[in-house]
PDB file of C-alpha atoms in Angstrom:
ATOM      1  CA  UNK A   1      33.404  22.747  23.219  1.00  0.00           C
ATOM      2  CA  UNK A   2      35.080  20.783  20.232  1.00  0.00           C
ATOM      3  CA  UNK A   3      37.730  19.402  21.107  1.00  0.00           C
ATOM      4  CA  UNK A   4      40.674  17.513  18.675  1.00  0.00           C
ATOM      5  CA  UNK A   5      40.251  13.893  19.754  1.00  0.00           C
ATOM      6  CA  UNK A   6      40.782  11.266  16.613  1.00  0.00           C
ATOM      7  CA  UNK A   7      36.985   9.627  15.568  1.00  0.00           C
ATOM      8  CA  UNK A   8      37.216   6.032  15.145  1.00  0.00           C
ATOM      9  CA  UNK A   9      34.045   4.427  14.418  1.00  0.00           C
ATOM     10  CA  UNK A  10      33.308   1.466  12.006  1.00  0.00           C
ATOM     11  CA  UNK A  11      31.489   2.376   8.814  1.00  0.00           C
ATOM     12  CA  UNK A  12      30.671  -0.526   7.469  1.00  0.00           C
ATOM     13  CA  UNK A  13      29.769  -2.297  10.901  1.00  0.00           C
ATOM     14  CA  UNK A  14      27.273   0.838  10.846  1.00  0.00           C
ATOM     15  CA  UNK A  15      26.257   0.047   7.263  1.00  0.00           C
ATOM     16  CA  UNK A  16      25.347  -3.432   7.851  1.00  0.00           C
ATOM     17  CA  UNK A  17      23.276  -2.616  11.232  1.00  0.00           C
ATOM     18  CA  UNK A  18      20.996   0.116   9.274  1.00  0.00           C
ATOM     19  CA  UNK A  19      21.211  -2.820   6.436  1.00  0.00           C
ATOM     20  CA  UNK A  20      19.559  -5.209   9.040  1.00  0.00           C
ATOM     21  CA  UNK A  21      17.454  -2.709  10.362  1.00  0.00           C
ATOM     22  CA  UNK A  22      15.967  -2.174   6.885  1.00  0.00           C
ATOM     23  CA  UNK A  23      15.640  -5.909   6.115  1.00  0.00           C
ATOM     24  CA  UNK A  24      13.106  -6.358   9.005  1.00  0.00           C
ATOM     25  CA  UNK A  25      11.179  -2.812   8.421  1.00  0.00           C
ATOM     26  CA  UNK A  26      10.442  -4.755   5.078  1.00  0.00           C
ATOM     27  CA  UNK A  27       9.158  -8.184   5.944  1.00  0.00           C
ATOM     28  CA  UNK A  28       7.171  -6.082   8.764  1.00  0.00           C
ATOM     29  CA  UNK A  29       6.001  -4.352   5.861  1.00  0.00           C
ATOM     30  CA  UNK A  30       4.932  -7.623   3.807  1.00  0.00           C
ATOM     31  CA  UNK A  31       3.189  -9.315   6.209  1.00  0.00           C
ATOM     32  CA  UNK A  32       0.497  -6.524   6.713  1.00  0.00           C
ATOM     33  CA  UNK A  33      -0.147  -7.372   2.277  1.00  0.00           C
ATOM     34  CA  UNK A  34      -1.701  -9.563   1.207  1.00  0.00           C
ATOM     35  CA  UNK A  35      -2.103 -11.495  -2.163  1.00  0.00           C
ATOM     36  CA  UNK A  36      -4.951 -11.354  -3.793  1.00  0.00           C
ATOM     37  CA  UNK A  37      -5.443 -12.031  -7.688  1.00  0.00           C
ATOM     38  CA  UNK A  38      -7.956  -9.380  -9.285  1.00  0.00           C
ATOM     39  CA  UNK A  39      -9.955 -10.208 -12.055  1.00  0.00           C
ATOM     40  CA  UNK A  40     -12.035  -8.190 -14.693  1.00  0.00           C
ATOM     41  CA  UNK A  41     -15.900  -7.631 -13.308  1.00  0.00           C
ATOM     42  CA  UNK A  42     -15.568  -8.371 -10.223  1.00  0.00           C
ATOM     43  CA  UNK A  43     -16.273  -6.329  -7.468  1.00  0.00           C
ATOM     44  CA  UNK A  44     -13.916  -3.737  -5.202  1.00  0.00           C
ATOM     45  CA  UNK A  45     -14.659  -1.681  -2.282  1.00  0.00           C
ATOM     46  CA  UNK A  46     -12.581   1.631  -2.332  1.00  0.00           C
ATOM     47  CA  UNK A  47     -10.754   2.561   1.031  1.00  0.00           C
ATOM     48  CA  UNK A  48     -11.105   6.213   1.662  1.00  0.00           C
ATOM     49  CA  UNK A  49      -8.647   8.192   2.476  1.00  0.00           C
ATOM     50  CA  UNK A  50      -8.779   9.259   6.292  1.00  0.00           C
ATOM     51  CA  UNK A  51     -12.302   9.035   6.710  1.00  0.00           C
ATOM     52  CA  UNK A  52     -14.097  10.774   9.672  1.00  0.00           C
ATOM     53  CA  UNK A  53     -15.169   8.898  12.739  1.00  0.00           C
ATOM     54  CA  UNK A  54     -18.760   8.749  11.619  1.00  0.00           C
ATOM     55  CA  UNK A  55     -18.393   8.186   7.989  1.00  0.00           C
ATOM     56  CA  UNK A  56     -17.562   5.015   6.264  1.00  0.00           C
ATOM     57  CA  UNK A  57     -14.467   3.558   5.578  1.00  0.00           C
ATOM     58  CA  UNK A  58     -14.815   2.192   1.870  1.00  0.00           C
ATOM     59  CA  UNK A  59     -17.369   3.137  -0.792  1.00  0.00           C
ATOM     60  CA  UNK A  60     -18.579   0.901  -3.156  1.00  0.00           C
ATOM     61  CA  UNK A  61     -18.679  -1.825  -4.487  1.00  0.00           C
ATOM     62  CA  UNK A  62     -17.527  -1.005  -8.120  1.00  0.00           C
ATOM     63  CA  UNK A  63     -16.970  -3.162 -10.687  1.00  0.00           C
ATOM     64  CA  UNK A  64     -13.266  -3.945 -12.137  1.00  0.00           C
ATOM     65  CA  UNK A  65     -12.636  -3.050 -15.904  1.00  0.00           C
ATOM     66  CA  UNK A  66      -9.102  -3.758 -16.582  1.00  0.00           C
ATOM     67  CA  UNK A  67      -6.969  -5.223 -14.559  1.00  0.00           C
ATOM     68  CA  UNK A  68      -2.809  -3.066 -14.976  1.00  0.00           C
ATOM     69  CA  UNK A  69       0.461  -4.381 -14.722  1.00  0.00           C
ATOM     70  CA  UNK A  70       1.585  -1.451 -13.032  1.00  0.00           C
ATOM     71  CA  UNK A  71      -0.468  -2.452  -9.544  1.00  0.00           C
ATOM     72  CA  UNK A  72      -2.954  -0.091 -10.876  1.00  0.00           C
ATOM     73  CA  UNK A  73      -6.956  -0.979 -11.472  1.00  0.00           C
ATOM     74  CA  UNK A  74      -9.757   0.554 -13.976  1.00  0.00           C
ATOM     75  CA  UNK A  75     -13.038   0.523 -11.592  1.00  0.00           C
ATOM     76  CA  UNK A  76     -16.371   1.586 -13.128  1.00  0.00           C
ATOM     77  CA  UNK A  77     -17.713   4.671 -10.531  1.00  0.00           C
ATOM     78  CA  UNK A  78     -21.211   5.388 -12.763  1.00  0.00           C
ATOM     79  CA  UNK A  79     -22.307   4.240 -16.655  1.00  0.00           C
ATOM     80  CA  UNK A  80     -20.109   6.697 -18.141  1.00  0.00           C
ATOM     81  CA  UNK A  81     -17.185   7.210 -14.881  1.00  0.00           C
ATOM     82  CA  UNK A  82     -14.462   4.937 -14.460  1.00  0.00           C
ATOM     83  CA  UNK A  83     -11.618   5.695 -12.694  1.00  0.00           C
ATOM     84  CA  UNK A  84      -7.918   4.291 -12.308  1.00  0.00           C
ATOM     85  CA  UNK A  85      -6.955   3.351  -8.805  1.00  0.00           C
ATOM     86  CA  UNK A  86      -4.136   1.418  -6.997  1.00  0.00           C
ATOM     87  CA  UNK A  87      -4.243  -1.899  -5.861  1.00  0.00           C
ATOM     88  CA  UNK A  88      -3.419  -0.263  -2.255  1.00  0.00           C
ATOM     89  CA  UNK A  89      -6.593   1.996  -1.782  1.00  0.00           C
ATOM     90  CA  UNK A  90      -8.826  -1.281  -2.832  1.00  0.00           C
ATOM     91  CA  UNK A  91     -10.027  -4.418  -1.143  1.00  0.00           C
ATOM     92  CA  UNK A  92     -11.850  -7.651  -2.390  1.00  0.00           C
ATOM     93  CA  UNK A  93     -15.878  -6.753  -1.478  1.00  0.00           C
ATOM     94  CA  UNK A  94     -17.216  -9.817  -0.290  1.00  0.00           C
ATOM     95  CA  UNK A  95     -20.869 -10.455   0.464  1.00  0.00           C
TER      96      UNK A  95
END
């Protein structure tokens, strides 16, 4: 039933809430990164991308060839394969 009753409601006391609601979605979202500073030939494990149960979760480690501004990375896959990646589906492989 609809009926014809006046709406009062407070946009921008809305706008701020989803505002603050955002803010905290993104330092949630920043703690779980972390800095790490990659530099050409050193080593990278690359995370897979929902890996079965059994199977591993990172392959590797391949060696860095250029290092992007653009949060991107140039990994060497075989002696004539590299491959362009994103900082996000890497990690540091430490021994």
């Amino acid at each position: 039933m609809i009926l014809d009753l006046p709406m009062q409601a407070d946009l921008q006391l809305i706008q701020q809430h989803r505002q603050q609601l955002i803010g905290k979605e993104l330092i949630q979202a920043n703690r779980r990164q972390f800095a790490y500073d990659y530099q050409t030939g050193q080593e990278v494990l690359k995370l897979c991308y929902k890996p079965n149960k059994l199977n591993h979760r990172a392959d590797g480690p391949y060696r860095i060839e250029r290092v992007h501004s653009n949060v991107a990375l140039t990994i060497r896959l075989a002696p004539h394969v590299i491959e362009r990646v994103s900082l996000r589906r890497v990690k540091p492989y430490r021994r």
